[in-house]
Tab-separated table of C-alpha atoms in Angstrom:
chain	number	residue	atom	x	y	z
B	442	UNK	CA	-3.994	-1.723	-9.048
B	443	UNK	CA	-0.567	-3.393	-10.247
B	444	UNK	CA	1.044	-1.141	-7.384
B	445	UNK	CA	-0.548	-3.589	-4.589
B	446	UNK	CA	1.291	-6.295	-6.836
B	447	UNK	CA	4.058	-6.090	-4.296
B	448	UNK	CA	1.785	-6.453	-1.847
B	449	UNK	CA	0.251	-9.125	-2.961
B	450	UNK	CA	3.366	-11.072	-3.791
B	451	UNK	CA	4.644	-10.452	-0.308
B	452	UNK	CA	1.220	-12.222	0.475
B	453	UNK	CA	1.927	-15.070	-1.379
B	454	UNK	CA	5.711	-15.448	-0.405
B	455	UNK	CA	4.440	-15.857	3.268
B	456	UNK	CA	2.001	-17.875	2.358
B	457	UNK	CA	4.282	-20.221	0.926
B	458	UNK	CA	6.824	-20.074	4.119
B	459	UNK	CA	9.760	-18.721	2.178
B	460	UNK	CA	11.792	-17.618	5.200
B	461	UNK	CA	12.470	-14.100	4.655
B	462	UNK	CA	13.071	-12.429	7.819
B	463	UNK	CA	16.032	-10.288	6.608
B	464	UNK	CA	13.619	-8.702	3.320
B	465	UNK	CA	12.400	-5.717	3.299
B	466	UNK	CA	10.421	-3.563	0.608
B	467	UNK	CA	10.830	0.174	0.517
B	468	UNK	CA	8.181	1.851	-0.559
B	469	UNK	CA	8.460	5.400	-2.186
B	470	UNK	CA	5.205	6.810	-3.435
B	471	UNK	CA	4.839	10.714	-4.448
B	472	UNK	CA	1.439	10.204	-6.511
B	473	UNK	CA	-1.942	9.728	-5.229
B	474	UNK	CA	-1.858	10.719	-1.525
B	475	UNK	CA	-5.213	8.579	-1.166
B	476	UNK	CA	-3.294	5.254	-2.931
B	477	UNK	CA	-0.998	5.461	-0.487
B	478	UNK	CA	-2.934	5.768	2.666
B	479	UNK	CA	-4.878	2.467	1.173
B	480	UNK	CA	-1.521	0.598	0.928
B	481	UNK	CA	-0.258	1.426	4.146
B	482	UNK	CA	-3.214	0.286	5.491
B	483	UNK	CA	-3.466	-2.588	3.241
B	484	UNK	CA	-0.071	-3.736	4.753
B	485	UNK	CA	-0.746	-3.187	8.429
B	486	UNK	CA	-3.967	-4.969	8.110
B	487	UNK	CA	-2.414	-8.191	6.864
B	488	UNK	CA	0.840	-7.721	9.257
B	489	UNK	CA	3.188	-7.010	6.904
B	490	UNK	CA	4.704	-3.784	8.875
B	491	UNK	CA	7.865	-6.050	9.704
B	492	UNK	CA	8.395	-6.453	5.684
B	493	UNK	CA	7.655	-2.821	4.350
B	494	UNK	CA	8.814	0.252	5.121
B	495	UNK	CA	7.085	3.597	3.951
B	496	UNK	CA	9.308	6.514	2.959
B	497	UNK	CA	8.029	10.139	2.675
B	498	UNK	CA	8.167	11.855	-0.870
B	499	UNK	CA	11.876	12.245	-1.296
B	500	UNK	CA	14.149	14.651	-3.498
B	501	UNK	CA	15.297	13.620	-6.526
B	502	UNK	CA	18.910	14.455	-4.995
B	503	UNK	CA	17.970	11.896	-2.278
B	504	UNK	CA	16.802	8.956	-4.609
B	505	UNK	CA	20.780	7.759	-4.894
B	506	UNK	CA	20.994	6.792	-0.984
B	507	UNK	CA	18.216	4.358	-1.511
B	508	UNK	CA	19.156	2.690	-4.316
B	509	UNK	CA	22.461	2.626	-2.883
B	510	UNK	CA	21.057	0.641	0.461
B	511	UNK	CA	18.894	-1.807	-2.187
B	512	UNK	CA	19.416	-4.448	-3.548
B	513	UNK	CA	16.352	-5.196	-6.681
B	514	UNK	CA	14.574	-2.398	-8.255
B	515	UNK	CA	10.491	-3.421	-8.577
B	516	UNK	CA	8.428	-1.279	-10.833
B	517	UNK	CA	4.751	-2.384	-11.402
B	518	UNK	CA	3.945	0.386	-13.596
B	519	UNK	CA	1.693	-0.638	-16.224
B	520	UNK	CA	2.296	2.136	-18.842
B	521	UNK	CA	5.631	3.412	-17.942
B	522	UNK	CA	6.269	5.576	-20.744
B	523	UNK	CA	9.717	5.874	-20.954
B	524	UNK	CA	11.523	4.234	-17.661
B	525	UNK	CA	13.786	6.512	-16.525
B	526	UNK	CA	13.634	5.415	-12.888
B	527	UNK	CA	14.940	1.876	-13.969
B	528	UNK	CA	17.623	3.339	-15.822
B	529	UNK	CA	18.400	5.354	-12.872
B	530	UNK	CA	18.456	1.776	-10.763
B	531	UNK	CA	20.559	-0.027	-13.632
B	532	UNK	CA	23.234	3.061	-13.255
B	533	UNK	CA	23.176	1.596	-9.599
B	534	UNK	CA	24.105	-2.181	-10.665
B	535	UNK	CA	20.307	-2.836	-9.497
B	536	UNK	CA	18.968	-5.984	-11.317
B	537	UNK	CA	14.889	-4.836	-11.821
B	538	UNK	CA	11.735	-6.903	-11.499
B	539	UNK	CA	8.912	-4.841	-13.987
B	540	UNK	CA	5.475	-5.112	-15.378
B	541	UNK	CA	5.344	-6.349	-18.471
B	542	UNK	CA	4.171	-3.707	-20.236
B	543	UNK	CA	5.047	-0.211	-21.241
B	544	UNK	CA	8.497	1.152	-22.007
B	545	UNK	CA	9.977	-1.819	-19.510
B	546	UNK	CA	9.578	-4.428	-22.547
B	547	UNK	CA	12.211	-2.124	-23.927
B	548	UNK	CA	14.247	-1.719	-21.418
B	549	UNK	CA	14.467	-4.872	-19.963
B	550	UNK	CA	15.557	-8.592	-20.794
B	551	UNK	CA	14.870	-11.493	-19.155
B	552	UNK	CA	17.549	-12.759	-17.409
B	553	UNK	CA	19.718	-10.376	-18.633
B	554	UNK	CA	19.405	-7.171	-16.577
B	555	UNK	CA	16.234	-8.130	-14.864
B	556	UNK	CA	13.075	-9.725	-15.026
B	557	UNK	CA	9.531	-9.241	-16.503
B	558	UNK	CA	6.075	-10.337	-14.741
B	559	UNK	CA	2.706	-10.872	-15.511
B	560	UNK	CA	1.261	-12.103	-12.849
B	561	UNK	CA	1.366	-12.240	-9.057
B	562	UNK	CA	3.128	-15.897	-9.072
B	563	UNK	CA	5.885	-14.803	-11.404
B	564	UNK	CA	6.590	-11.716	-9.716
B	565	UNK	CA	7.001	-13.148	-6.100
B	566	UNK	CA	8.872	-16.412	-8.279
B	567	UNK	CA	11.651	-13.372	-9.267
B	568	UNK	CA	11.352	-11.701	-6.043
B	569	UNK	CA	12.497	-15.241	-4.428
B	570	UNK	CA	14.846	-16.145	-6.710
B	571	UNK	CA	16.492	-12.979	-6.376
B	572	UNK	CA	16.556	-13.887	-2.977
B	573	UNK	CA	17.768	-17.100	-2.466
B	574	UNK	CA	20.749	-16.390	-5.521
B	575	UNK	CA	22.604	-13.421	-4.346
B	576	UNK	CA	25.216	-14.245	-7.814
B	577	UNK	CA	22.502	-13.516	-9.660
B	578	UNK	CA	21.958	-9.836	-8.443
B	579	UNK	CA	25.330	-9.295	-8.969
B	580	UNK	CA	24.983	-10.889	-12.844
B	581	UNK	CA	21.792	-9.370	-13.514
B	582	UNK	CA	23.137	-5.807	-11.743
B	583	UNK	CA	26.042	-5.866	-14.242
């Protein structure tokens, strides 16, 4: 399920002792009401509660405070079909971190407004660089 790739790269990151006591991931879910019970308790399991926070299903007239409080968009759609959520988050100056797959090849360039992953490494690679290069957000938000 790419949607526990955040998870997972959250995993790693700690795993690695990246000091990131100041990160943390919102996550918005509206789908599956069963997916989402399995990632909350996916995170609470492995102690991650400090890192992610869950947010109820939200308005669409709602969705501009939180990308106005964040700083990367993450999508790990596979098939996206058309992307209109990282649009939304590239109106915002948000650099994005996607799948690579789906309508994000499209919509995203490497290094230019974002970045695309394969794989758990790469993602939590971005998700860290991101981090640790706050110039970049800014040139990637552009």
């Amino acid at each position: 399920m790419l949607i526990l790739d955040i998870i997972h790269a959250l995993e790693y990151i700690i795993s690695q002792n990246f000091n990131i006591d100041n990160i943390i991931f919102l996550f918005v879910y509206s789908g599956d009401k069963l997916l989402h019970e399995y990632i909350k308790k996916s995170v609470y399991k492995d102690a991650l509660k400090n890192y992610v926070k869950f947010l109820p299903e939200i308005s669409f007239d709602e969705c501009y405070k939180y990308y106005a409080m964040s700083n990367v968009y993450i999508s790990c759609n596979k098939d996206e079909p058309f992307g209109r959520v990282l649009i939304e988050s590239m109106e915002w100056g948000l650099p994005i971190i996607a799948y690579n797959g789906g309508s994000h090849v499209e919509l995203i360039a490497n290094n230019f407004n974002g970045f695309l992953y394969n794989n758990i490494e790469e993602l939590s690679g971005h998700i860290m660089n991101l981090y640790n290069d706050k110039f970049l957000i800014t040139k990637l938000g552009l």
